[in-house]
mmCIF file with all atom_site columns, C-alpha atoms in Angstrom:
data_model
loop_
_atom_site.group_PDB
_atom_site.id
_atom_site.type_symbol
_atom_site.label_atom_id
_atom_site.label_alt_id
_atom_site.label_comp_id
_atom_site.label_asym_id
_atom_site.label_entity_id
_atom_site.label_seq_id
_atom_site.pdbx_PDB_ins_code
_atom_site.Cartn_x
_atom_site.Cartn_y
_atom_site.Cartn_z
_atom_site.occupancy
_atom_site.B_iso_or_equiv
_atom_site.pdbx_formal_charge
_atom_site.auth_seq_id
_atom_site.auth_comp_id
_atom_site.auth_asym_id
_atom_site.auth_atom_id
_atom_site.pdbx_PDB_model_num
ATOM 1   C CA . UNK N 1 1   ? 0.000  0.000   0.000  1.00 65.00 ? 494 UNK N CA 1
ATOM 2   C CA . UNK N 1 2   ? 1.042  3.212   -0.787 1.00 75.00 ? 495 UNK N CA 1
ATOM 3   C CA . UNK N 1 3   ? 0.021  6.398   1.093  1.00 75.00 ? 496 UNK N CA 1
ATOM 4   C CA . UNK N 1 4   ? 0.020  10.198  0.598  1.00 83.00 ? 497 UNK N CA 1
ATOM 5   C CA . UNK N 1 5   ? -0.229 12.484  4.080  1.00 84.00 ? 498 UNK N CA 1
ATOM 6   C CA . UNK N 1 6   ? -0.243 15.876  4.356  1.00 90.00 ? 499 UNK N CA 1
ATOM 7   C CA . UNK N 1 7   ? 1.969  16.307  6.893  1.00 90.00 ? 500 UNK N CA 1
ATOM 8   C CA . UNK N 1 8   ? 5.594  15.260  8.234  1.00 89.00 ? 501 UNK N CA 1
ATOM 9   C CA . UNK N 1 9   ? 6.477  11.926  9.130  1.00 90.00 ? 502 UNK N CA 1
ATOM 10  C CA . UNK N 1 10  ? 8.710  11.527  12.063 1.00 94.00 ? 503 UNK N CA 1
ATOM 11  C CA . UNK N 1 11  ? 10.859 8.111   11.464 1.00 96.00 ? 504 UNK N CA 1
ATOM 12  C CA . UNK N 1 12  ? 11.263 5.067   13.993 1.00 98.00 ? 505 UNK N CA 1
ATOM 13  C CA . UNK N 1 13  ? 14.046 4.195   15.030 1.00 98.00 ? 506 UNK N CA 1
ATOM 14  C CA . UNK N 1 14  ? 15.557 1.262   18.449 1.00 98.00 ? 507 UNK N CA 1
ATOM 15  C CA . UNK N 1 15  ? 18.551 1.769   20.619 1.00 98.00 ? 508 UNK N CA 1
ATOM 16  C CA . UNK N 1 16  ? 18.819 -1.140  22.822 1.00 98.00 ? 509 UNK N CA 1
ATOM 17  C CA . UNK N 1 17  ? 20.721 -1.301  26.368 1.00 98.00 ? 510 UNK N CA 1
ATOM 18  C CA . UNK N 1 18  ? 22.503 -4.530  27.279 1.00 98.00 ? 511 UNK N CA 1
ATOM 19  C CA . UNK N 1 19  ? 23.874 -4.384  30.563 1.00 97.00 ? 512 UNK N CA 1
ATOM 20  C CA . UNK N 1 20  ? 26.005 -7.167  32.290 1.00 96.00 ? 513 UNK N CA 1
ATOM 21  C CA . UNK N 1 21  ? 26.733 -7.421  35.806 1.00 94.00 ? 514 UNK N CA 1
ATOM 22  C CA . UNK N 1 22  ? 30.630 -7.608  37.606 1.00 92.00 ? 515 UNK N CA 1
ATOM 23  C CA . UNK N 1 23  ? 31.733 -7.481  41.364 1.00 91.00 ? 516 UNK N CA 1
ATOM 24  C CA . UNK N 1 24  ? 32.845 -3.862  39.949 1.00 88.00 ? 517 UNK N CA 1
ATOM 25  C CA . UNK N 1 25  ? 28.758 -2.892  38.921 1.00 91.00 ? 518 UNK N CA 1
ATOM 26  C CA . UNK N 1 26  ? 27.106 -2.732  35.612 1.00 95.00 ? 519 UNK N CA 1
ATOM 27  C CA . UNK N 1 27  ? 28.997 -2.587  32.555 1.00 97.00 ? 520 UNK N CA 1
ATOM 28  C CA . UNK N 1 28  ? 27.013 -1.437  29.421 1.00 98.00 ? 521 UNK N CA 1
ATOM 29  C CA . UNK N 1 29  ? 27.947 -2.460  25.541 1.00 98.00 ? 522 UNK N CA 1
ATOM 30  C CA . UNK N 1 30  ? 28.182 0.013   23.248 1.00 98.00 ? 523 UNK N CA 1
ATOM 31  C CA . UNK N 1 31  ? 28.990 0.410   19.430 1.00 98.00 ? 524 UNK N CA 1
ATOM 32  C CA . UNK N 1 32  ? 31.685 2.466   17.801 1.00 98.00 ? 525 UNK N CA 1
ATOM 33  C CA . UNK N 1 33  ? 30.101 4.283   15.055 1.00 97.00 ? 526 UNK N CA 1
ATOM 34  C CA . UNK N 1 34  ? 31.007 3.299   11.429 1.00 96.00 ? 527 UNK N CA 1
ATOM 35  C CA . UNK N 1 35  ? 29.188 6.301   9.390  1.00 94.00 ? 528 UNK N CA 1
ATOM 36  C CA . UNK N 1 36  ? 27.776 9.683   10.033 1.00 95.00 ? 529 UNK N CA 1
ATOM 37  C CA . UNK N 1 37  ? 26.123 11.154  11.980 1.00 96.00 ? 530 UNK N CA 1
ATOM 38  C CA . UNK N 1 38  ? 28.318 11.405  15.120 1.00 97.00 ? 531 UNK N CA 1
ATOM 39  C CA . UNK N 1 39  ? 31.244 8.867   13.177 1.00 97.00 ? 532 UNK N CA 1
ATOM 40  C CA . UNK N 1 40  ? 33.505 7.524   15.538 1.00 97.00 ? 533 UNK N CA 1
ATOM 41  C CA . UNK N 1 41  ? 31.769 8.218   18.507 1.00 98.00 ? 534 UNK N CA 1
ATOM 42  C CA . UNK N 1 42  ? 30.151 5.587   20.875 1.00 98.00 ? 535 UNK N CA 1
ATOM 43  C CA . UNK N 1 43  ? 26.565 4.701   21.160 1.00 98.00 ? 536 UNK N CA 1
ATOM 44  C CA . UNK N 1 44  ? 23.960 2.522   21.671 1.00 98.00 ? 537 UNK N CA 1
ATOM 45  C CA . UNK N 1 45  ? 23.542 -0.381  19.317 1.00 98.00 ? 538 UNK N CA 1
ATOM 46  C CA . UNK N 1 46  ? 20.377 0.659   17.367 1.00 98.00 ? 539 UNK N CA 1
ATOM 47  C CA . UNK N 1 47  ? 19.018 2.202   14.054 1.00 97.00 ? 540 UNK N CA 1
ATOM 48  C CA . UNK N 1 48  ? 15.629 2.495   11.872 1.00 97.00 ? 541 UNK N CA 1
ATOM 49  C CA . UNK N 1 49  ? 12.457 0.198   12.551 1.00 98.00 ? 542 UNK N CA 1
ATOM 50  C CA . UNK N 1 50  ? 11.991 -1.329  8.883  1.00 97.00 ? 543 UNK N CA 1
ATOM 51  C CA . UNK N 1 51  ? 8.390  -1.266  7.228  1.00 94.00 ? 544 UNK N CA 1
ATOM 52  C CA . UNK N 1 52  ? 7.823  -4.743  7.407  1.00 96.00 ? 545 UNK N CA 1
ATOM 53  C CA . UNK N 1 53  ? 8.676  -5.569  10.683 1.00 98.00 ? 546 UNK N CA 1
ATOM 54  C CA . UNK N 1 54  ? 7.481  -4.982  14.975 1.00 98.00 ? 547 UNK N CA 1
ATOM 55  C CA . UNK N 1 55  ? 9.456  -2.729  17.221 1.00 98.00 ? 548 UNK N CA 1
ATOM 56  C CA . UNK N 1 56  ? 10.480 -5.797  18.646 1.00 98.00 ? 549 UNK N CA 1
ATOM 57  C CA . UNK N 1 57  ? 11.732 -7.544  16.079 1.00 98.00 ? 550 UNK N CA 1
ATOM 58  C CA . UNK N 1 58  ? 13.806 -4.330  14.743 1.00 98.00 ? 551 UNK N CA 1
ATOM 59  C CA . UNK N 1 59  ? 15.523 -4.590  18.264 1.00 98.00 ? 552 UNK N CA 1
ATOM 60  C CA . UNK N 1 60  ? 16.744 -8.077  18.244 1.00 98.00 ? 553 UNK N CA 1
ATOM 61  C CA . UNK N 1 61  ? 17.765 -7.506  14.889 1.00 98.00 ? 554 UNK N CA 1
ATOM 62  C CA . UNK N 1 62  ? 19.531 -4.360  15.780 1.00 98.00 ? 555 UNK N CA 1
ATOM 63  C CA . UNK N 1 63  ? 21.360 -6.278  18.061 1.00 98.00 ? 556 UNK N CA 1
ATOM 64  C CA . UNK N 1 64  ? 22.502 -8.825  16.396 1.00 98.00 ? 557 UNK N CA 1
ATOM 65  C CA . UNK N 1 65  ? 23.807 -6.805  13.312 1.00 97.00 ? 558 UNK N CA 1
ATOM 66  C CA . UNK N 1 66  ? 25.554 -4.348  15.254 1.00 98.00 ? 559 UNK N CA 1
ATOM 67  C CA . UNK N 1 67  ? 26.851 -7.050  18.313 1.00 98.00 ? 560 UNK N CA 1
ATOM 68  C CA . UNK N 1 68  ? 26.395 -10.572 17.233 1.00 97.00 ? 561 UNK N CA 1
ATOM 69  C CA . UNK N 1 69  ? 24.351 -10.943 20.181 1.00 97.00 ? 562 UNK N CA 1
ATOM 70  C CA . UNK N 1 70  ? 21.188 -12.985 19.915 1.00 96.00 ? 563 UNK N CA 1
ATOM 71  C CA . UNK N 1 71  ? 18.507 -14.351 22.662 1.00 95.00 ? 564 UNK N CA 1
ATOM 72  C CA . UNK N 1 72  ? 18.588 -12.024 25.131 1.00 96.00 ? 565 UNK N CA 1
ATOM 73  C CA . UNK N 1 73  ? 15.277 -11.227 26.442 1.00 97.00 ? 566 UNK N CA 1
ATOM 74  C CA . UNK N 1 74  ? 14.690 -7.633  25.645 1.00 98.00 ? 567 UNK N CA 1
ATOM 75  C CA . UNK N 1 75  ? 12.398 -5.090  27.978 1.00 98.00 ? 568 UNK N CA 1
ATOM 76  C CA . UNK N 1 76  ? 10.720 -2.030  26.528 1.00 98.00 ? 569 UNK N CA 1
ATOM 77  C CA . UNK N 1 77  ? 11.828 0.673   28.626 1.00 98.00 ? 570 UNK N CA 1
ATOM 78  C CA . UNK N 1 78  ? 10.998 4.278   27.343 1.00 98.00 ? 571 UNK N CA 1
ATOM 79  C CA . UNK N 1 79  ? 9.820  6.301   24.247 1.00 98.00 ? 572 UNK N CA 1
ATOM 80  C CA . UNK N 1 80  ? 12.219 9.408   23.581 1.00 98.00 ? 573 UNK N CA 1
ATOM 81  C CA . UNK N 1 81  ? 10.714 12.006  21.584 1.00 97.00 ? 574 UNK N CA 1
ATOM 82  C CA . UNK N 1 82  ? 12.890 15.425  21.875 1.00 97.00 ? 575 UNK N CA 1
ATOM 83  C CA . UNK N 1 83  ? 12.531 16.699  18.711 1.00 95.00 ? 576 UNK N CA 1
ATOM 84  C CA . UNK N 1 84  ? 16.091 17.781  18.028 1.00 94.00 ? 577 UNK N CA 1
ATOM 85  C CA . UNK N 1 85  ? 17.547 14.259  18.846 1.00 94.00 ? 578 UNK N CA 1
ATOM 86  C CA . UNK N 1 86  ? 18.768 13.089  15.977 1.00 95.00 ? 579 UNK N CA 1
ATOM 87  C CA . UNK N 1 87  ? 20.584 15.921  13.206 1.00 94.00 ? 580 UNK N CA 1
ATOM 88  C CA . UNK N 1 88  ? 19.388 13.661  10.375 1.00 94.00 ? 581 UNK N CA 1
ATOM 89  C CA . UNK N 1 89  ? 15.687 14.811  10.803 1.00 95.00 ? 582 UNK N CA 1
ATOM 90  C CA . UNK N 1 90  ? 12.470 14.466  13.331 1.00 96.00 ? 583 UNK N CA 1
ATOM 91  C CA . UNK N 1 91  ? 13.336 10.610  14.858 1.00 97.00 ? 584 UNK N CA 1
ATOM 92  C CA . UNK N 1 92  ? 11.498 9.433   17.860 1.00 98.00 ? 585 UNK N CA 1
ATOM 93  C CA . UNK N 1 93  ? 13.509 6.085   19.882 1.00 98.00 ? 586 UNK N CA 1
ATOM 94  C CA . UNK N 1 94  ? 11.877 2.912   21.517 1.00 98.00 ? 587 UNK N CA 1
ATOM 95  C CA . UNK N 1 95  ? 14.540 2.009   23.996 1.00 98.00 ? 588 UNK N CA 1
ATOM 96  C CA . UNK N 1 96  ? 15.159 -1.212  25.099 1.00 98.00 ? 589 UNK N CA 1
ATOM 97  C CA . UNK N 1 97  ? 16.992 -3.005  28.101 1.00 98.00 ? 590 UNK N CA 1
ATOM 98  C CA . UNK N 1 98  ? 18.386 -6.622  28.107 1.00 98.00 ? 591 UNK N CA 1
ATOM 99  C CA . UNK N 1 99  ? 20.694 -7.954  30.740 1.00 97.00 ? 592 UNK N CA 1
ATOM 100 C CA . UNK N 1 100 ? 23.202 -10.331 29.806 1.00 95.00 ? 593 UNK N CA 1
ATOM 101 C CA . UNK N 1 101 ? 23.001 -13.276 32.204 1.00 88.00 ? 594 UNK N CA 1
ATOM 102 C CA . UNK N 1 102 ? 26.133 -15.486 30.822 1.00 89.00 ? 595 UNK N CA 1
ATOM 103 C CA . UNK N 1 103 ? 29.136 -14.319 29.111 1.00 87.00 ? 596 UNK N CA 1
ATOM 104 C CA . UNK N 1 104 ? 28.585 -14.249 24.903 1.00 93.00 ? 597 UNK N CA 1
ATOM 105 C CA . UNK N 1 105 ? 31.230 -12.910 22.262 1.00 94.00 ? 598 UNK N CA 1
ATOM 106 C CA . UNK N 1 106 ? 30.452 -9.902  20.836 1.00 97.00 ? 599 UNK N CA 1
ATOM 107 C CA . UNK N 1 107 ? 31.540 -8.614  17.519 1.00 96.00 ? 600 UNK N CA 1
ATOM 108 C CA . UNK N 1 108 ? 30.791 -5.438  15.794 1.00 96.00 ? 601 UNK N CA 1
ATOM 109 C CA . UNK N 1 109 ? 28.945 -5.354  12.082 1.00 94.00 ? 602 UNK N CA 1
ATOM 110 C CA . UNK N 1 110 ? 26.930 -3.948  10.260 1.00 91.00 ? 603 UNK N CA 1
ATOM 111 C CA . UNK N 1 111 ? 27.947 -0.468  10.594 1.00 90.00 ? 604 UNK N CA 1
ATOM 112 C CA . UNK N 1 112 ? 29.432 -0.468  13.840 1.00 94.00 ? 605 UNK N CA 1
ATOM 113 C CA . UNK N 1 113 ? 33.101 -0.367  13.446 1.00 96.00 ? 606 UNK N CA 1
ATOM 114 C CA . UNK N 1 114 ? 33.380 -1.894  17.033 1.00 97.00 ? 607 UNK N CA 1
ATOM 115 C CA . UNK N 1 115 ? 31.756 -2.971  20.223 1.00 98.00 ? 608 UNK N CA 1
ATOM 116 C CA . UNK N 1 116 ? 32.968 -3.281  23.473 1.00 97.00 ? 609 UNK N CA 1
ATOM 117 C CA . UNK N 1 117 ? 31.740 -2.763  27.378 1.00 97.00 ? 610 UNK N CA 1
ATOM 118 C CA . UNK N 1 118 ? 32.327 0.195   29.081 1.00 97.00 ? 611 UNK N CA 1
ATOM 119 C CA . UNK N 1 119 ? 31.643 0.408   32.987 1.00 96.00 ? 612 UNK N CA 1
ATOM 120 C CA . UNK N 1 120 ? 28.528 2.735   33.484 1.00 95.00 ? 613 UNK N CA 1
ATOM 121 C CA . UNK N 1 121 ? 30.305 4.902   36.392 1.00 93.00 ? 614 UNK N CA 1
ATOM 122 C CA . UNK N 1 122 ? 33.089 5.764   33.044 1.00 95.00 ? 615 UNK N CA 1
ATOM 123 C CA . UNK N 1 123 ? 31.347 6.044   30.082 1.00 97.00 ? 616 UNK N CA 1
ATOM 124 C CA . UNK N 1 124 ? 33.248 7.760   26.938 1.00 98.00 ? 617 UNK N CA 1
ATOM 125 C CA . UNK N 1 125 ? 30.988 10.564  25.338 1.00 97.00 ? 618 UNK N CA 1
ATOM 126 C CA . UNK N 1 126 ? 28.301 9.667   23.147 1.00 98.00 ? 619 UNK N CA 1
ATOM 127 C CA . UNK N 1 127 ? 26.273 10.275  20.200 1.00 98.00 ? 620 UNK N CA 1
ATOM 128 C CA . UNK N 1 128 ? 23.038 11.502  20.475 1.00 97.00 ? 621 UNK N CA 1
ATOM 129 C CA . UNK N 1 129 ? 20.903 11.912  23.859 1.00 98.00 ? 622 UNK N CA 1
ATOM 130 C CA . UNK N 1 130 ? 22.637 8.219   24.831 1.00 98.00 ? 623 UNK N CA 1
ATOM 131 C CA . UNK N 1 131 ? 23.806 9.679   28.012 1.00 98.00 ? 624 UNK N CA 1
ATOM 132 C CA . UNK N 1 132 ? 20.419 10.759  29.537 1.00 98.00 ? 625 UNK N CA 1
ATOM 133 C CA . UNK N 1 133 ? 18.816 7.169   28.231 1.00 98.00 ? 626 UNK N CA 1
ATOM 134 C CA . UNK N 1 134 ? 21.974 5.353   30.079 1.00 98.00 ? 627 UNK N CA 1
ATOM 135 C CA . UNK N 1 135 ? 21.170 7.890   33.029 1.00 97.00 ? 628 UNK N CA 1
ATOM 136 C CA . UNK N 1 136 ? 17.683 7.516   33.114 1.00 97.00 ? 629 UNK N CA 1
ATOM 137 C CA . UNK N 1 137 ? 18.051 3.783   32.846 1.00 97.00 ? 630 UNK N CA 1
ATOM 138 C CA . UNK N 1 138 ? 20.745 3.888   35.836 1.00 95.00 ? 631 UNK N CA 1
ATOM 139 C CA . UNK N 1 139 ? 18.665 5.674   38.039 1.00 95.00 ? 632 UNK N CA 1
ATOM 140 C CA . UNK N 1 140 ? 15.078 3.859   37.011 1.00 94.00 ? 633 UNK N CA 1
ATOM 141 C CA . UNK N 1 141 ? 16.294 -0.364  36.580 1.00 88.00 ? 634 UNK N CA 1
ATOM 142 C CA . UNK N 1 142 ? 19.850 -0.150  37.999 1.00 87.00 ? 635 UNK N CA 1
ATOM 143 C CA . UNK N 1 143 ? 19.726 0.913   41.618 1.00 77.00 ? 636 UNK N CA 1
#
């Protein structure tokens, strides 16, 4: 189906937050950004919700492409909608939180040039609003 609107379409996109516990705290994984915007920088593993498919199913799939990580039970946590989140345009995120119970390999694809855990108390900086969804998630599942 094809359709016409009148009006501006925001697009939909997933960033998903896999945590893992240590005797240290919680470590969070992140992605090393392979393409603009924000190239270089760290972030959450994520992108754009494809026609075809659930919010859901974008997120594992996310995941996977970015990580390698598969079967980790995924939470919705939060909707962020600030309009000025994203440079490339209007984009409103469905976050998502997994913990990861047993250690799993992770390797970067897709177009993250490379993943790796980063201890929440010393996170590098990062692209987009990634810090206040880390935050928020910290303060609202983590303590």
């Amino acid at each position: 189906m094809n359709y016409t609107y009148n009006y501006p379409i925001p697009a939909l996109t997933v960033d998903i937050a896999v945590f893992k516990k240590t005797k240290e705290g919680y470590k969070i994984l992140l992605i090393k950004r392979k393409s603009n915007p924000f190239m270089g920088m760290w972030a959450l593993p994520g992108g754009f919700v494809d026609m075809d498919e659930t919010i859901e199913v974008a997120a594992t799939r996310e995941l996977f492409e970015e990580t390698s990580l598969s079967n980790i039970l995924l939470e919705q946590f939060h909707v962020f909608s600030e309009v000025d989140r994203d440079p490339r345009g209007r984009t409103v995120s469905v976050v998502f939180v997994g913990f990861l119970e047993e250690p799993k390999e992770i390797k970067a694809g897709d177009d993250a040039e490379e993943a790796c855990w980063f201890e929440i108390i010393n996170l590098p900086e990062l692209a987009f609003d990634h810090l206040k969804i880390i935050r928020m998630i910290e303060e609202m599942k983590l303590n």
